[in-house]
XYZ file of C-alpha atoms in Angstrom:
435
model
C 9.632 3.296 -18.481
C 9.821 2.881 -14.625
C 13.069 2.883 -13.012
C 12.970 0.916 -9.763
C 14.677 1.288 -7.000
C 14.278 -0.835 -3.641
C 15.106 -0.715 0.244
C 16.341 -3.904 1.771
C 18.471 -5.127 4.808
C 17.847 -6.382 7.619
C 14.977 -4.662 10.111
C 16.155 -0.699 12.393
C 18.611 -0.598 10.079
C 16.837 3.042 8.919
C 15.336 1.274 5.537
C 11.984 3.500 6.749
C 14.116 6.854 7.243
C 16.571 6.928 3.810
C 12.870 6.281 2.452
C 11.356 9.265 3.298
C 14.729 11.059 3.101
C 14.220 10.419 -0.955
C 10.874 10.710 -0.967
C 10.036 13.208 0.756
C 12.963 15.907 1.056
C 12.397 16.958 -2.607
C 8.991 17.642 -2.450
C 8.981 20.814 -4.803
C 9.751 18.500 -7.683
C 7.724 15.892 -6.478
C 4.417 17.271 -5.709
C 3.012 15.536 -3.451
C -1.101 15.346 -3.753
C -2.092 16.469 -0.523
C -4.617 15.218 1.520
C -4.439 12.166 -0.006
C -3.266 9.771 2.983
C 0.424 8.846 1.912
C 1.643 5.528 1.354
C 4.683 4.591 3.375
C 5.848 1.924 1.259
C 5.652 3.443 -2.127
C 6.908 6.984 -3.207
C 8.282 8.948 -6.896
C 12.005 10.362 -6.399
C 13.188 12.964 -8.541
C 17.061 13.663 -8.944
C 18.828 15.825 -11.788
C 16.332 15.731 -14.150
C 15.511 11.611 -14.007
C 12.354 10.201 -12.230
C 12.481 6.787 -10.270
C 10.397 4.702 -7.440
C 11.601 4.353 -4.604
C 10.059 0.422 -2.701
C 10.197 -0.009 1.216
C 10.505 -3.187 1.639
C 10.623 -3.457 4.813
C 7.224 -1.469 5.766
C 5.518 -4.944 5.126
C 7.251 -7.182 7.644
C 4.779 -8.197 11.009
C 6.403 -10.697 13.092
C 9.060 -10.964 15.597
C 12.852 -12.685 15.749
C 12.962 -15.902 13.219
C 9.613 -14.658 10.920
C 11.389 -11.322 10.565
C 14.432 -12.637 9.260
C 12.713 -14.999 6.550
C 10.508 -12.177 5.183
C 13.528 -10.251 4.522
C 15.117 -12.932 3.454
C 11.962 -13.050 1.096
C 11.722 -10.029 0.360
C 15.424 -9.485 -0.826
C 14.225 -12.107 -2.879
C 11.514 -10.587 -4.425
C 13.499 -6.971 -4.829
C 15.796 -9.393 -6.599
C 13.699 -10.160 -9.357
C 11.409 -6.987 -9.980
C 13.309 -3.723 -8.658
C 16.390 -2.188 -11.176
C 18.588 -1.111 -9.178
C 18.718 -2.372 -5.422
C 20.142 -0.016 -2.601
C 21.049 -2.550 0.009
C 20.877 -0.514 3.980
C 23.698 -1.892 6.489
C 24.113 0.141 9.893
C 27.360 1.466 10.878
C 26.637 1.491 14.399
C 25.646 -2.287 15.357
C 28.914 -3.766 12.909
C 28.375 -6.477 10.746
C 25.715 -9.377 11.201
C 25.209 -12.910 10.308
C 22.246 -12.095 8.715
C 24.663 -9.315 6.521
C 26.135 -11.537 5.180
C 23.220 -13.868 4.549
C 21.468 -11.149 2.366
C 24.728 -9.637 0.501
C 25.363 -13.514 -0.655
C 21.501 -13.769 -1.853
C 22.030 -10.608 -3.382
C 25.923 -11.448 -4.734
C 24.577 -14.529 -6.863
C 22.214 -11.540 -8.622
C 23.167 -9.994 -11.204
C 21.008 -7.274 -10.002
C 23.195 -3.700 -9.939
C 23.258 -3.945 -6.335
C 24.565 -0.683 -4.392
C 25.509 -0.817 -0.731
C 25.037 1.630 1.939
C 26.450 2.591 4.789
C 23.405 4.230 7.711
C 24.254 5.955 10.519
C 26.977 7.133 8.913
C 27.055 10.289 11.267
C 30.831 11.549 12.051
C 33.433 10.924 11.895
C 34.732 7.336 13.692
C 32.017 6.356 11.983
C 32.211 7.470 8.453
C 36.001 5.193 8.734
C 34.280 2.415 10.528
C 31.863 2.306 6.959
C 34.927 0.599 5.805
C 34.381 -3.231 7.378
C 31.709 -3.719 5.061
C 33.787 -3.793 1.237
C 34.667 -7.683 3.133
C 30.721 -7.959 2.041
C 31.957 -8.136 -1.980
C 29.391 -5.481 -3.052
C 31.851 -2.850 -4.207
C 32.667 0.834 -2.233
C 30.630 1.047 0.704
C 28.520 4.589 0.368
C 27.507 6.062 4.029
C 25.444 8.275 4.221
C 23.165 9.534 7.501
C 19.690 9.217 6.354
C 18.475 11.430 9.545
C 20.579 14.447 8.389
C 21.013 14.107 5.173
C 24.729 13.406 4.412
C 25.309 11.441 1.273
C 22.282 10.672 0.070
C 23.710 13.003 -3.100
C 26.531 10.675 -4.352
C 24.540 7.743 -3.552
C 21.979 8.516 -5.510
C 24.693 10.749 -8.263
C 25.543 7.157 -8.449
C 21.132 6.066 -8.943
C 20.676 7.303 -11.851
C 23.745 6.983 -13.162
C 22.514 3.114 -13.496
C 19.759 4.653 -15.340
C 21.015 7.142 -18.016
C 23.602 3.859 -18.305
C 20.341 1.041 -18.666
C 18.451 3.070 -21.441
C 15.063 2.562 -22.060
C 13.622 1.116 -25.231
C 10.166 1.790 -25.884
C 7.885 0.810 -28.047
C 6.651 4.272 -28.947
C 3.758 4.447 -31.688
C 1.595 6.873 -29.570
C -0.933 3.696 -29.189
C -2.586 3.647 -25.608
C -1.303 1.299 -23.514
C -4.145 -0.044 -20.879
C -3.222 -1.917 -18.029
C -5.042 -4.380 -15.995
C -4.190 -4.837 -12.139
C -5.194 -5.174 -8.686
C -4.613 -7.690 -5.831
C -4.317 -12.095 -6.769
C -7.061 -14.046 -7.450
C -9.562 -11.120 -8.528
C -9.810 -12.131 -12.064
C -7.016 -10.191 -13.917
C -6.074 -13.373 -15.963
C -10.035 -14.406 -16.665
C -10.653 -10.931 -18.095
C -7.327 -10.727 -19.955
C -8.496 -13.616 -22.088
C -12.293 -12.821 -21.814
C -10.927 -9.731 -23.799
C -8.561 -11.668 -26.577
C -11.426 -14.462 -26.718
C -10.433 -16.903 -28.773
C -9.176 -14.402 -31.851
C -5.731 -14.864 -30.905
C -4.426 -14.449 -34.122
C -5.284 -11.013 -34.294
C -3.308 -10.479 -31.412
C 0.931 -9.886 -31.742
C 2.571 -9.666 -28.730
C 5.043 -6.929 -28.151
C 8.323 -7.564 -26.788
C 7.409 -6.057 -23.918
C 9.516 -3.117 -22.574
C 10.379 -4.372 -18.976
C 11.747 -8.019 -19.168
C 8.363 -9.326 -17.237
C 5.506 -7.136 -18.647
C 4.200 -8.491 -21.715
C 2.290 -5.625 -23.959
C 0.041 -7.861 -26.378
C -1.258 -5.740 -29.226
C -5.470 -5.519 -29.569
C -7.263 -4.501 -32.577
C -11.199 -5.308 -32.533
C -14.405 -3.740 -32.603
C -12.759 -0.562 -33.931
C -10.443 0.068 -31.149
C -6.390 -0.469 -31.320
C -4.274 -0.324 -28.194
C -1.389 -2.307 -25.856
C -3.261 -4.517 -22.938
C 0.036 -4.355 -20.527
C -0.966 -7.589 -18.907
C 1.335 -8.514 -15.802
C -1.098 -10.961 -14.417
C 0.163 -14.046 -16.216
C 4.042 -13.718 -17.081
C 5.796 -16.150 -14.225
C 3.494 -18.473 -12.436
C 5.397 -18.558 -9.435
C 5.372 -21.262 -6.754
C 3.328 -20.188 -3.827
C 3.588 -16.780 -2.379
C 3.416 -17.265 1.579
C 3.711 -14.777 3.777
C 3.456 -11.464 2.310
C 1.279 -11.519 -1.155
C -0.076 -7.534 -0.223
C 3.846 -6.481 -1.210
C 4.191 -8.960 -4.058
C 1.237 -7.861 -5.502
C 2.197 -4.347 -5.300
C 5.016 -5.253 -6.483
C 4.047 -6.336 -9.492
C 1.686 -3.577 -9.544
C 4.024 -1.216 -10.762
C 5.170 -1.942 -12.733
C 2.173 -1.951 -15.647
C 1.102 1.472 -13.903
C 4.202 3.302 -14.494
C 3.660 1.409 -18.075
C 0.151 2.191 -18.684
C -1.631 4.987 -19.617
C -4.951 3.801 -17.956
C -5.808 1.405 -15.875
C -8.146 -0.982 -15.314
C -8.399 -1.196 -11.946
C -10.211 -5.072 -10.466
C -11.684 -5.620 -7.296
C -13.794 -8.246 -5.992
C -17.617 -7.429 -5.661
C -17.159 -11.025 -3.143
C -14.786 -9.449 -0.898
C -15.288 -5.913 -1.496
C -13.035 -2.654 -2.164
C -10.085 -3.681 1.235
C -6.878 -0.879 1.757
C -4.938 -2.993 -0.175
C -7.190 -2.164 -3.731
C -6.925 1.526 -2.930
C -2.766 1.005 -1.932
C -2.565 0.442 -5.825
C -5.465 3.530 -6.248
C -3.262 5.515 -4.567
C -0.205 4.407 -6.788
C -2.142 4.882 -9.999
C -3.549 8.541 -9.176
C 0.000 9.201 -7.626
C 1.021 8.554 -11.225
C -1.575 10.777 -13.102
C -2.866 7.136 -14.693
C -6.057 7.517 -15.955
C -8.341 4.436 -14.594
C -11.219 2.340 -14.375
C -12.426 0.401 -11.710
C -14.445 -2.881 -12.074
C -16.066 -4.636 -10.043
C -15.390 -8.427 -11.030
C -17.450 -11.626 -10.159
C -20.597 -9.715 -9.270
C -22.817 -12.431 -10.453
C -22.312 -13.403 -7.848
C -23.227 -10.554 -5.667
C -27.041 -10.872 -3.675
C -28.524 -7.996 -4.952
C -31.820 -5.909 -4.909
C -32.644 -2.395 -6.985
C -30.328 -0.566 -5.222
C -27.159 -2.852 -4.349
C -24.875 -1.764 -7.472
C -25.275 1.825 -6.909
C -24.957 1.609 -3.299
C -22.317 -0.531 -3.952
C -20.480 2.094 -5.759
C -21.133 5.108 -3.533
C -19.734 2.989 -0.357
C -16.693 2.870 -2.690
C -16.694 6.561 -4.180
C -16.256 7.617 -0.235
C -13.408 5.899 -0.314
C -11.849 7.541 -2.658
C -12.226 10.607 -1.719
C -11.698 13.849 -3.122
C -10.901 11.524 -6.189
C -14.861 10.353 -6.622
C -15.014 11.054 -10.805
C -14.200 7.622 -11.380
C -16.160 5.427 -14.034
C -17.176 2.493 -12.082
C -18.031 -0.616 -13.849
C -20.150 -4.561 -12.624
C -18.648 -6.830 -14.779
C -18.498 -10.945 -14.848
C -14.631 -11.847 -16.156
C -16.409 -15.499 -17.056
C -19.519 -15.264 -18.004
C -17.765 -11.844 -20.597
C -20.561 -9.952 -18.706
C -20.003 -5.617 -19.881
C -16.680 -6.708 -21.210
C -17.593 -3.762 -24.294
C -18.272 -1.452 -21.992
C -15.118 -1.584 -20.543
C -12.957 -0.977 -24.048
C -15.163 1.900 -24.631
C -14.741 3.179 -20.899
C -11.105 2.802 -21.473
C -10.870 4.498 -24.532
C -12.713 7.219 -23.322
C -10.941 7.912 -20.330
C -7.987 7.923 -21.903
C -9.230 10.471 -24.777
C -10.048 12.903 -21.105
C -6.452 12.261 -20.114
C -5.761 13.164 -23.401
C -7.928 16.672 -23.789
C -6.156 19.979 -24.013
C -8.295 23.813 -23.398
C -8.154 26.554 -24.860
C -6.051 28.719 -22.618
C -8.940 32.106 -23.727
C -11.925 29.070 -22.851
C -10.415 28.069 -20.108
C -10.201 31.601 -18.666
C -13.152 32.544 -19.859
C -14.885 29.626 -18.032
C -12.842 30.181 -14.746
C -12.883 33.417 -14.061
C -16.762 33.373 -13.311
C -16.422 30.961 -11.575
C -13.974 32.220 -9.356
C -16.214 35.991 -9.677
C -18.987 34.106 -7.849
C -16.771 32.360 -5.325
C -13.338 34.257 -5.048
C -10.835 32.654 -2.329
C -11.395 33.226 1.323
C -8.898 36.197 1.822
C -5.550 35.186 3.834
C -5.439 38.195 7.279
C -7.007 40.818 5.823
C -5.109 40.054 2.377
C -7.622 39.402 -0.541
C -6.583 36.732 -2.942
C -6.884 37.517 -7.111
C -6.665 35.099 -9.430
C -5.889 36.705 -12.460
C -4.896 33.900 -15.454
C -5.305 30.085 -15.143
C -3.770 28.293 -18.277
C -3.909 23.775 -18.446
C 0.089 23.059 -18.645
C 2.141 20.488 -21.631
C 2.299 17.609 -19.574
C 1.415 14.446 -20.445
C -1.902 13.929 -17.713
C -4.002 17.080 -16.675
C -2.456 19.861 -15.682
C -3.253 23.314 -14.764
C -1.675 26.431 -13.476
C -3.614 29.244 -11.848
C -1.292 32.831 -11.355
C -2.238 34.979 -9.131
C -0.751 37.416 -5.804
C -0.333 35.461 -2.801
C 0.086 31.574 -4.276
C 0.510 30.329 -0.831
C -2.375 31.623 0.865
C -4.492 29.695 -0.880
C -6.520 26.782 0.719
C -6.524 23.506 0.009
C -10.334 22.966 0.305
C -10.167 26.112 -2.771
C -7.751 23.800 -5.299
C -9.854 21.559 -4.785
C -13.149 23.813 -5.719
C -11.679 24.737 -8.834
C -11.149 20.694 -9.648
C -14.700 20.511 -8.760
C -15.875 23.161 -11.521
C -13.287 21.733 -14.313
C -14.595 18.391 -13.493
C -17.817 19.243 -13.863
C -17.701 22.147 -16.600
C -14.510 19.784 -18.453
C -14.909 15.854 -18.931
C -12.319 14.050 -17.208
C -13.687 11.158 -15.893
C -11.175 8.956 -14.617
C -7.656 10.854 -15.409
C -6.218 12.848 -11.875
C -5.775 16.844 -12.233
C -3.730 18.541 -10.142
C -3.583 22.228 -9.451
C -0.873 24.038 -9.323
C -1.367 27.772 -7.769
C 2.029 30.234 -9.171
C 2.795 34.141 -8.267
C 2.381 35.950 -11.229
């Protein structure tokens, strides 16, 4: 499952430029959902048919001088722990620095696959200057120019070669996988313990697909699924400084190996920007989603509180607002049953397939009533719609001018689909195709 590539290196060597080049230049394949703010540090890349995640560790470092150097060291340690392949960026224009040598030493000691990427090699002289980095002891340097893209093809060929050789052992037995994700200290472990209860005997741990997420088989109340738990894997020494980067990195693994994610937020602290980051990753991976508001027992309430709270969250998650929100107390086991019921419902929504004839009959009426706005006098005619054979629900609408259909109209079509069919908790993708 999820192959993860992390970009590391000291500041200003071009990590974010390379990140953008890897995640955006293949936009056609990566199909970024438009209209949603993108996460600057997490993206997807597809190369030669192999998909992987890219994480830019530099985007999370604030501060100056020594703080930055310390944070950079920490990011490298985290990347060594979490990523499958590490791209270590250096800058040929500035040459070798003491910090480069120190980071290279850390990377050499790890057993991770590290590719040495020499950035800013954008002319012949610099291309040959890249040889100086051989002395870092990380093997052959890959000279690239993140700005114009030269050299990135060879680099990506090598990245995907790492994944193909690694192979993937997946516990594919068709059971749903449900992951509990969220910021640190929102109560993920408490919820998992409440779900599993004292009946630990029913629970048979399955060797995790990745070395750091445990898949536990859950069999109770006529439900069977895997609980993907990343919460209590390895208790770290206190992670200082960059809690955000750390928890996002942790969540990605769980999200990518799950079908439905239970995103847990803290009722007292409310829905914060970091919760939004995790939600964006869930949406980007087209996974099912249930929002759990934990510690609800600690909030002062009046007759409208939970409704208002729910509305305020869904305003922030727009345009994806068709999400179940459940108010729970993991410690008091309040509504734990409902969590499972809802997660299973979202799972079946994500698997829902609508027969083409029925889909066309319903959507053609909708389109007749509200046709797409014309573009410079050209009338847009949508002739046919079908659900694509993808893991998560996606629909292709065939029409004469696909490029002129507005985002607003696509959203209108999505809302009409949601009104007719139950896709609650599931991101939907709408594609316009030429007939």
